[in-house]
Every structure is written in C-alpha cells, then in structure tokens.
Amino acid sequence: MRSANPSQSLASDLPLTQFERGSVAVIGAGIIGLTTALNLQQQGFRVTLIDAEGVAAGASFGNAGHIATEQVFPLASSGLLRQLPKLLRQGTLALRWSALWSERRFFWLFLTSMRPNRWLQSHRVLRQLCAQAMPAWQRLLQHYQLSDLLKTHGNLLVFEGPDAEKHAAEQQQSYAAAGVACRVLSQQQTAAMCPGLSSIVRCSLYFEQTGHCISPGLLCQRLAQAFSDAGGTIQLDRVTALLSADGVAVTLSSGAAARYRHVVVCTGAASNQLLSPLGIKLPLTAERGYHLHVRLSEQPQLAVASFDRKMILTPMVDGLRICGLVEFAGVGAQPDWRHLQGLQTHAKALWPALAQQTGQCSTQWSGERPTIADSLPVVGDSGVAGIWLNLGHQHLGLTFAAYSAELLLGAMLGNSAVNLMPALSCQRFK
C-alpha cells in the first residue's frame, strides 16, 4: 500500500473523533455516492455521507435518466475521430481548445485508448457492466420499495435521411455482435410505438432491455431518505484533505475533522483535487452535458434517442427532458448556454409538439459528467490504505451506479468479481 505524504497541509492537529471499527465516510452525495452508502449500510457499516452541496446537486440531478445498457461501445474510438468534423459542425460535440492543453494527459490517453486492442478491452468490460446494470438496479429499488421510479420497457434509437434503413441495419448488426438485443422497426412500426414522432423519422432500433428513470432527482432524494431512515448521516460540508494514518483523517472546510476506518471517494469530475495530494492522478476530465426540461401534455412513453442528432428525449414525471451535446471544456469551466439553442432546434424537429407547446421551459441545466480516458470507471482500492474509489462513470453514471456500488462493496469485503476489478482499478494507469 502506498502511504499519503504526511507533509501535506492537513489540519492533523485538530481534535479528531476516535473512529469506530466499520465506520465509513462516503464523499459525494450524487447517485454513485448514494448507492455506495446504501450498499455499505446494508452490510452493517456505519456510514456518513459528506457533500457540501447536498444530495444530487450535479449531474445526478440533470442526467437523461436513461438506463443505457445498450451503450457497450467506448467513447474513445477511431470512429469518433472520423466523425469529428461533422459533429463539431453539427453542434453535437463542442471542444474548447484551451482544454486540449490543460487536460492534455487525458486527451493523450483518450487517443491511445482508441488503439484496437485497448478499445476491445474497454468494450469487453463495458459489456460486462451493462449486462449487470439493470438487475442491480432492480435489486436495489425492490429492497427499498422504489421500483415505481424505474420504467423497463426499452427505448428507441431513431434514424433519418435517405440512408436511414442502411444505417439502422448496420447498427443492428453491430449491437447483435456485441450481445445487445434490439430489432429494426419500420417507419410505420416506429410511429405506432411512439405516436407524436416527426415524420422525418424513417425507421428505428428498439432496445428491449433498457429503461429509464422517471425523475433522477427524485430517485436520489428517495434513496437519501432511505439512507437517513436506516440511521445514516448526511453531512453538508466540503472535504478539503485526506490523510491515511491510523484509519483515514478527513479535514472539512468548516474546520472540523474526523477519522474513519474507510473513506470512499465518489466526487466525480473534481476528484483529482482530493486525490492528487495522495499521489493519485487520474486521467479524468469533465464531459459537460446540457438539458432542457419542458412540461408537455403529449410526450413519448419511452426514451427516444436520435442517431443523427446525438440527443435523447426522456419522458419524466414532471415533463420531457431533452438532453444532448458532449462538451469538453475542462473541469470547472463555465457552461456556454448558447448550446441550448441548437439543442432546442433539434428537439423540435424530432418532436413537433415542442414547436406547438405554449408552456415555458421549466429547467435549463448544465453539469459535469466525470469521464476517464479509456471510457471505464475507476472502482476499488486506491492503493492508499483505507481509501477507496468509485468514480469516473462518464455519461453512464446512472446506468452503472447500482452495480458499481455492489462491486466496490465486494472489493471492500474481499469477495469481489476478480476478473473485472483489475480493469477498473486506478493502477491501470501506472
């Protein structure tokens, strides 16, 4: 085990509460932190969940709600390079050139992850994660009687243009080869399954084994309530430093400090701020996303993604969520709200009722999704005694949250899926 540098500026002279055997601090109260805390709590750990901004203040609130078990292909791919000019021109991908330098380690490893052997390795791991994601969610939600928040009747990927049928057939073959169940629907079949779609949609792929959450924010709030009801503590404070010595000392921005037997870092895109002083530097950046949320009387009954427009419409309990755009701007960059105009234009073309609706946009949002260069999360032992990691799930954070929490718990108990954990370890970047 690597030891943290005791010379780091941690207020170790502050009086520290004596840690109890089995005490755990989970840092970050997004969906990853919540599922982690609940799994640990179920096994008898005494868990404190720490987040300065409260429950689901970031991407866990604003995500598309799609349980995307079909997304088994790494983002880092040679196909992305070929499409790059089109995606930038279309406005579905944005890149702030200053980020190329400030995040240069990430982008270098992102490029090297496109090599066929590395892409294939990531693809195989994603397949395993996706295969277990929905069952893990069903186990967790059934345990807490929250299954009403998850719809499991699949989603559509729609195609436009004269080559729509060709593209759909090619995509279906690729998914089938990867073990993802889907079938091609004609224009008429697509319209029957999803009345209200624009006639510009020529055909679609129907994924039968995916689903969506009817409100990511509500899901997080109910999970947090279940955690509190079972005796868990939620502490509104910012962790400023960690020190591995006789347990793990946690220093907070309020000046308070405490020791825990274990600490789990689930702090998303900003995780390197905590980890770098410990000698852990991950190739991690922010994959910024945007959404519009509109109250509509007529909305689809299942999530609808667009192959051509690289966006998704998800029906939720309080309206239609319109999500799209991948922006690499660097961690902590301010959002560029001009992107929402293009997102709105694409959404209206796909769902004409949006152009006719008289209501106002109830929410506009932007948030940072934590992305690791090889398209895989980091889950498991940090290499620093007592400190564990569960982060970097990119745009699949909601999808993988329940299963990655199970994997982490298994690692902490010493009985995890041995064949999978090395591929998710932070040691893979050594």
Coordinates of C-alpha atoms in Angstrom, one line a residue:
M1 CA 0.0 0.0 0.0
R2 CA 1.2 3.5 -0.8
S3 CA 1.1 5.9 2.1
A4 CA 0.0 9.5 1.8
N5 CA 2.6 12.2 2.3
P6 CA 2.2 13.4 5.9
S7 CA 3.7 16.8 5.0
Q8 CA 0.5 17.7 3.1
S9 CA -1.3 20.7 4.5
L10 CA -3.9 18.8 6.6
A11 CA -5.0 20.2 9.9
S12 CA -4.0 17.0 11.6
D13 CA -3.5 18.8 14.9
L14 CA -7.3 19.3 15.2
P15 CA -9.0 17.1 17.7
L16 CA -10.3 14.1 15.9
T17 CA -13.2 11.9 16.9
Q18 CA -12.0 8.3 17.6
F19 CA -13.1 6.2 14.7
E20 CA -15.1 3.1 15.2
R21 CA -14.4 -0.2 13.6
G22 CA -16.6 -0.3 10.5
S23 CA -17.0 3.4 10.1
V24 CA -17.0 4.7 6.6
A25 CA -17.2 8.2 5.1
V26 CA -18.6 8.4 1.5
I27 CA -17.6 11.7 -0.1
G28 CA -20.1 12.9 -2.7
A29 CA -23.9 12.6 -2.5
G30 CA -24.6 12.1 -6.1
I31 CA -26.1 8.8 -7.4
I32 CA -22.8 7.0 -7.1
G33 CA -22.2 8.1 -3.5
L34 CA -25.8 7.3 -2.6
T35 CA -25.8 3.7 -3.9
T36 CA -22.4 3.2 -2.4
A37 CA -23.5 4.4 1.0
L38 CA -26.7 2.2 0.9
N39 CA -24.8 -0.9 0.0
L40 CA -22.3 -0.4 2.8
Q41 CA -25.1 0.4 5.2
Q42 CA -26.8 -2.9 4.3
Q43 CA -23.7 -4.7 5.3
G44 CA -23.6 -3.1 8.8
F45 CA -21.1 -0.3 8.2
R46 CA -21.7 3.0 10.0
V47 CA -21.8 5.4 7.1
T48 CA -21.5 9.2 6.9
L49 CA -22.3 10.8 3.5
I50 CA -20.5 14.1 3.0
D51 CA -21.2 16.7 0.4
A52 CA -21.1 20.5 0.6
E53 CA -23.9 21.0 -1.9
G54 CA -26.3 18.3 -0.6
V55 CA -27.9 15.4 -2.4
A56 CA -27.8 15.2 -6.2
A57 CA -26.6 18.8 -6.8
G58 CA -24.7 17.9 -10.0
A59 CA -25.1 15.5 -12.9
S60 CA -27.1 13.1 -10.8
F61 CA -30.0 15.6 -10.9
G62 CA -29.7 16.7 -14.6
N63 CA -28.9 13.5 -16.5
A64 CA -31.1 12.0 -19.2
G65 CA -32.5 9.3 -16.9
H66 CA -31.7 6.6 -19.4
I67 CA -30.6 3.2 -18.1
A68 CA -28.4 2.8 -21.1
T69 CA -27.4 -0.9 -21.0
E70 CA -27.1 -0.8 -24.8
Q71 CA -24.1 1.5 -24.7
V72 CA -21.3 -1.1 -24.8
F73 CA -19.1 0.8 -27.2
P74 CA -16.3 3.0 -25.7
L75 CA -16.5 6.7 -26.4
A76 CA -12.8 6.6 -27.2
S77 CA -13.0 5.1 -30.7
S78 CA -11.4 5.6 -34.1
G79 CA -15.0 6.2 -35.4
L80 CA -15.2 9.3 -33.3
L81 CA -12.2 10.7 -35.0
R82 CA -13.7 10.1 -38.4
Q83 CA -16.9 11.8 -37.3
L84 CA -15.2 14.7 -35.5
P85 CA -15.6 17.4 -38.2
K86 CA -19.2 16.6 -38.7
L87 CA -20.0 16.5 -35.0
L88 CA -18.3 19.9 -34.4
R89 CA -20.1 21.4 -37.4
Q90 CA -23.4 20.0 -36.3
G91 CA -23.0 21.3 -32.8
T92 CA -23.5 17.9 -31.1
L93 CA -19.9 18.0 -29.9
A94 CA -18.1 21.0 -28.5
L95 CA -14.4 21.4 -27.7
R96 CA -12.8 24.4 -26.0
W97 CA -9.4 24.5 -27.4
S98 CA -7.8 25.7 -24.2
A99 CA -8.9 22.3 -22.7
L100 CA -6.6 20.5 -25.1
W101 CA -3.7 21.9 -23.2
S102 CA -5.0 22.0 -19.6
E103 CA -6.3 18.4 -20.0
R104 CA -3.5 17.2 -22.2
R105 CA -2.9 14.0 -20.3
F106 CA -6.5 13.0 -20.6
F107 CA -6.6 13.6 -24.3
W108 CA -3.4 11.8 -25.0
L109 CA -4.6 8.7 -23.1
F110 CA -8.0 9.2 -24.8
L111 CA -6.3 8.9 -28.2
T112 CA -4.2 5.9 -27.2
S113 CA -7.3 4.2 -25.9
M114 CA -8.6 4.1 -29.5
R115 CA -6.0 1.5 -30.4
P116 CA -7.8 -1.7 -31.4
N117 CA -6.5 -3.8 -28.5
R118 CA -7.3 -1.2 -25.9
W119 CA -10.7 -0.4 -27.4
L120 CA -11.6 -4.1 -27.4
Q121 CA -10.5 -4.4 -23.8
S122 CA -12.8 -1.5 -22.7
H123 CA -15.6 -2.8 -24.9
R124 CA -15.5 -6.2 -23.1
V125 CA -15.6 -4.6 -19.7
L126 CA -18.5 -2.3 -20.7
R127 CA -20.4 -5.4 -21.9
Q128 CA -20.0 -6.9 -18.5
L129 CA -21.0 -3.8 -16.7
C130 CA -24.1 -3.2 -18.9
A131 CA -25.2 -6.8 -18.6
Q132 CA -25.4 -6.5 -14.8
A133 CA -26.6 -2.9 -14.6
M134 CA -30.4 -3.4 -14.8
P135 CA -30.5 -6.4 -12.5
A136 CA -28.5 -4.5 -9.9
W137 CA -30.9 -1.5 -10.1
Q138 CA -33.9 -3.9 -9.7
R139 CA -32.4 -5.4 -6.6
L140 CA -31.7 -2.1 -5.0
L141 CA -35.0 -0.5 -5.8
Q142 CA -37.0 -3.6 -4.8
H143 CA -35.1 -3.6 -1.5
Y144 CA -36.2 0.0 -0.7
Q145 CA -39.7 -0.3 -2.4
L146 CA -38.8 2.3 -5.0
S147 CA -39.4 0.2 -8.2
D148 CA -42.1 2.7 -9.3
L149 CA -39.2 5.1 -10.3
L150 CA -37.8 2.8 -13.0
K151 CA -39.5 2.0 -16.3
T152 CA -38.2 -1.1 -18.1
H153 CA -40.0 -1.1 -21.4
G154 CA -37.0 -0.2 -23.5
N155 CA -36.1 2.7 -25.7
L156 CA -35.8 3.7 -29.4
L157 CA -32.9 4.9 -31.5
V158 CA -34.4 6.7 -34.5
F159 CA -32.9 7.3 -37.9
E160 CA -33.5 10.0 -40.5
G161 CA -32.5 10.7 -44.1
P162 CA -32.2 8.6 -47.3
D163 CA -29.7 6.1 -45.8
A164 CA -31.7 5.6 -42.6
E165 CA -32.6 1.9 -43.3
K166 CA -28.9 1.2 -44.2
H167 CA -27.6 2.8 -41.1
A168 CA -30.2 1.1 -38.9
A169 CA -29.3 -2.3 -40.3
E170 CA -25.6 -1.7 -39.8
Q171 CA -26.1 -0.6 -36.2
Q172 CA -28.3 -3.6 -35.5
Q173 CA -25.6 -5.9 -36.7
S174 CA -23.0 -4.2 -34.5
Y175 CA -25.2 -4.4 -31.5
A176 CA -26.1 -8.0 -32.2
A177 CA -22.4 -8.9 -32.4
A178 CA -21.9 -7.3 -29.0
G179 CA -24.8 -9.3 -27.5
V180 CA -27.2 -6.4 -27.3
A181 CA -30.8 -7.3 -28.0
C182 CA -32.5 -4.9 -30.5
R183 CA -34.6 -5.1 -33.6
V184 CA -35.3 -2.8 -36.6
L185 CA -38.7 -1.1 -36.7
S186 CA -40.1 0.4 -39.9
Q187 CA -41.4 3.9 -40.1
Q188 CA -44.9 2.6 -39.5
Q189 CA -43.9 0.4 -36.6
T190 CA -41.9 3.3 -35.1
A191 CA -44.9 5.6 -35.3
A192 CA -47.2 3.0 -33.8
M193 CA -44.8 2.5 -30.8
C194 CA -44.2 6.2 -30.4
P195 CA -47.1 8.4 -31.7
G196 CA -46.0 12.0 -31.9
L197 CA -42.6 11.5 -33.5
S198 CA -41.9 13.6 -36.6
S199 CA -42.4 12.0 -40.0
I200 CA -38.8 12.7 -40.8
V201 CA -38.0 9.6 -38.8
R202 CA -37.6 6.8 -41.3
C203 CA -37.0 3.8 -39.0
S204 CA -35.7 2.9 -35.6
L205 CA -34.0 0.3 -33.5
Y206 CA -36.0 -0.9 -30.5
F207 CA -33.9 -1.9 -27.5
E208 CA -36.0 -4.2 -25.3
Q209 CA -33.8 -4.5 -22.2
T210 CA -33.1 -0.8 -21.4
G211 CA -35.2 1.5 -19.3
H212 CA -35.4 5.0 -17.8
C213 CA -35.9 6.7 -14.5
I214 CA -38.9 9.0 -14.3
S215 CA -37.0 11.5 -12.2
P216 CA -33.3 11.3 -11.4
G217 CA -33.5 14.0 -8.8
L218 CA -36.5 12.3 -7.1
L219 CA -34.7 9.0 -7.2
C220 CA -31.7 10.5 -5.4
Q221 CA -33.9 12.2 -2.8
R222 CA -35.7 8.9 -2.0
L223 CA -32.5 7.0 -1.8
A224 CA -31.1 9.6 0.6
Q225 CA -34.3 9.4 2.7
A226 CA -33.9 5.6 2.9
F227 CA -30.3 6.0 3.9
S228 CA -31.3 8.5 6.7
D229 CA -34.2 6.4 7.9
A230 CA -31.8 3.5 8.4
G231 CA -29.5 5.6 10.6
G232 CA -27.1 7.1 8.0
T233 CA -25.7 10.6 8.5
I234 CA -25.7 13.2 5.7
Q235 CA -23.2 16.0 6.5
L236 CA -23.2 19.2 4.5
D237 CA -19.6 20.2 4.3
R238 CA -16.7 20.1 1.9
V239 CA -13.8 17.7 2.3
T240 CA -10.5 19.6 1.9
A241 CA -8.0 16.9 2.6
L242 CA -7.5 13.2 3.4
L243 CA -4.7 11.6 5.4
S244 CA -4.1 7.9 5.6
A245 CA -2.8 7.3 9.1
D246 CA -4.4 5.1 11.7
G247 CA -7.5 5.0 9.6
V248 CA -8.3 7.9 7.4
A249 CA -8.3 11.5 8.7
V250 CA -10.8 13.7 6.9
T251 CA -10.5 17.5 7.2
L252 CA -13.5 19.7 6.3
S253 CA -13.8 23.3 5.2
S254 CA -15.8 24.1 8.3
G255 CA -12.6 23.3 10.3
A256 CA -14.0 20.1 11.7
A257 CA -12.1 16.8 11.3
A258 CA -12.8 13.2 11.9
R259 CA -11.3 9.7 11.5
Y260 CA -12.9 6.8 9.7
R261 CA -11.9 3.2 9.1
H262 CA -12.5 3.7 5.4
V263 CA -13.2 6.6 3.1
V264 CA -14.8 6.2 -0.4
V265 CA -14.3 9.0 -2.9
C266 CA -17.3 9.5 -5.2
T267 CA -16.7 13.1 -6.1
G268 CA -16.9 12.9 -9.8
A269 CA -15.1 15.2 -12.2
A270 CA -13.4 17.2 -9.4
S271 CA -11.9 14.0 -7.7
N272 CA -8.3 14.8 -8.7
Q273 CA -8.4 17.8 -6.3
L274 CA -8.6 15.4 -3.4
L275 CA -6.6 12.6 -4.8
S276 CA -3.5 14.4 -6.3
P277 CA -2.1 15.2 -2.8
L278 CA -2.2 11.5 -2.1
G279 CA -0.1 10.7 -5.2
I280 CA -3.1 9.6 -7.3
K281 CA -3.6 11.4 -10.6
L282 CA -6.3 10.0 -12.8
P283 CA -6.8 10.8 -16.5
L284 CA -10.1 12.4 -15.6
T285 CA -12.0 15.3 -17.1
A286 CA -15.5 16.7 -17.3
E287 CA -17.8 15.7 -20.1
R288 CA -20.2 18.5 -19.9
G289 CA -23.8 17.9 -20.8
Y290 CA -26.9 20.1 -21.1
H291 CA -30.6 19.7 -20.8
L292 CA -33.9 21.4 -21.3
H293 CA -36.9 20.3 -19.4
V294 CA -40.4 21.1 -20.8
R295 CA -43.8 20.4 -19.5
L296 CA -45.9 18.8 -22.2
S297 CA -49.3 17.3 -22.4
E298 CA -48.1 15.0 -25.2
Q299 CA -44.8 13.2 -24.7
P300 CA -43.4 9.8 -25.6
Q301 CA -43.9 6.8 -23.3
L302 CA -40.3 5.7 -23.7
A303 CA -36.9 7.3 -24.2
V304 CA -36.1 8.3 -27.8
A305 CA -32.5 8.8 -28.9
S306 CA -31.5 10.2 -32.3
F307 CA -28.7 8.5 -34.2
D308 CA -28.3 11.6 -36.5
R309 CA -28.8 14.4 -33.9
K310 CA -26.9 12.7 -31.0
M311 CA -29.6 13.6 -28.4
I312 CA -32.2 11.9 -26.3
L313 CA -35.8 12.7 -25.2
T314 CA -36.8 11.1 -22.0
P315 CA -40.4 11.3 -20.5
M316 CA -40.4 12.1 -16.8
V317 CA -43.0 12.5 -14.2
D318 CA -42.8 16.3 -14.5
G319 CA -42.2 16.8 -18.2
L320 CA -40.0 15.9 -21.1
R321 CA -36.2 16.0 -20.6
I322 CA -34.2 17.0 -23.7
C323 CA -30.5 16.0 -23.3
G324 CA -27.7 16.3 -25.7
L325 CA -24.2 17.7 -26.6
V326 CA -20.9 16.5 -25.3
E327 CA -18.7 19.4 -24.4
F328 CA -15.0 19.1 -23.4
A329 CA -14.2 22.4 -21.7
G330 CA -12.1 21.3 -18.7
V331 CA -13.1 20.7 -15.1
G332 CA -14.8 23.8 -13.6
A333 CA -15.4 25.7 -16.8
Q334 CA -18.5 27.8 -17.0
P335 CA -21.3 26.5 -19.2
D336 CA -22.0 28.0 -22.6
W337 CA -25.7 28.4 -22.7
R338 CA -25.7 29.2 -26.4
H339 CA -25.6 25.5 -26.9
L340 CA -29.2 25.2 -25.8
Q341 CA -30.5 26.9 -28.9
G342 CA -29.2 24.2 -31.1
L343 CA -30.5 21.5 -28.7
Q344 CA -33.9 23.1 -28.8
T345 CA -33.9 23.2 -32.6
H346 CA -33.0 19.5 -32.9
A347 CA -35.7 18.6 -30.3
K348 CA -38.4 20.4 -32.2
A349 CA -37.5 18.7 -35.4
L350 CA -37.8 15.3 -33.7
W351 CA -40.9 16.0 -31.6
P352 CA -43.2 18.6 -33.3
A353 CA -45.3 19.1 -30.2
L354 CA -42.4 21.1 -28.8
A355 CA -42.8 23.7 -31.5
Q356 CA -46.5 24.0 -30.7
Q357 CA -46.5 23.9 -27.0
T358 CA -47.3 27.2 -25.1
G359 CA -45.6 26.3 -21.8
Q360 CA -42.2 27.6 -20.8
C361 CA -39.0 25.6 -20.3
S362 CA -39.2 24.7 -16.6
T363 CA -35.5 23.9 -16.3
Q364 CA -32.3 24.5 -18.2
W365 CA -29.3 22.8 -16.8
S366 CA -25.6 22.0 -17.4
G367 CA -23.4 19.7 -15.5
E368 CA -20.1 17.9 -15.5
R369 CA -20.0 14.2 -16.1
P370 CA -16.8 12.6 -14.9
T371 CA -15.0 10.8 -17.7
I372 CA -11.9 8.6 -17.7
A373 CA -9.8 8.4 -20.8
D374 CA -10.5 4.7 -21.5
S375 CA -14.3 5.1 -21.1
L376 CA -14.3 2.9 -18.0
P377 CA -14.9 4.0 -14.4
V378 CA -12.5 3.6 -11.5
V379 CA -13.8 1.3 -8.9
G380 CA -11.9 -0.3 -6.0
D381 CA -8.8 0.1 -3.8
S382 CA -6.9 3.4 -4.3
G383 CA -3.6 2.0 -3.2
V384 CA -3.6 4.3 -0.2
A385 CA -4.6 2.5 3.0
G386 CA -8.2 2.9 3.8
I387 CA -9.2 5.0 0.8
W388 CA -11.4 3.6 -1.9
L389 CA -12.6 4.9 -5.3
N390 CA -15.9 4.8 -7.1
L391 CA -15.9 7.5 -9.8
G392 CA -15.5 8.4 -13.5
H393 CA -18.6 6.8 -14.9
Q394 CA -18.9 9.4 -17.8
H395 CA -22.5 9.6 -19.2
L396 CA -23.2 6.1 -17.7
G397 CA -23.2 7.1 -14.1
L398 CA -26.9 6.5 -13.6
T399 CA -26.7 3.2 -15.5
F400 CA -23.8 1.8 -13.6
A401 CA -24.5 3.3 -10.1
A402 CA -26.2 0.3 -8.5
Y403 CA -23.8 -2.3 -9.9
S404 CA -20.5 -0.4 -9.3
A405 CA -21.7 0.0 -5.7
E406 CA -22.0 -3.7 -5.5
L407 CA -18.6 -4.2 -7.0
L408 CA -17.0 -1.8 -4.6
L409 CA -18.6 -3.4 -1.6
G410 CA -17.4 -6.8 -2.8
A411 CA -13.8 -5.4 -3.1
M412 CA -14.0 -3.9 0.5
L413 CA -15.2 -7.3 1.8
G414 CA -12.6 -9.2 -0.2
N415 CA -15.0 -11.2 -2.4
S416 CA -15.4 -9.1 -5.5
A417 CA -15.6 -10.2 -9.1
V418 CA -11.8 -10.9 -9.5
N419 CA -11.9 -11.0 -13.3
L420 CA -13.5 -7.5 -13.6
M421 CA -11.8 -5.4 -10.9
P422 CA -8.3 -5.1 -12.4
A423 CA -9.8 -3.5 -15.4
L424 CA -11.5 -0.9 -13.2
S425 CA -8.5 -0.3 -10.9
C426 CA -6.7 3.1 -10.8
Q427 CA -3.5 1.0 -11.1
R428 CA -4.2 0.5 -14.8
F429 CA -2.8 4.0 -15.4
K430 CA 0.6 3.3 -13.9

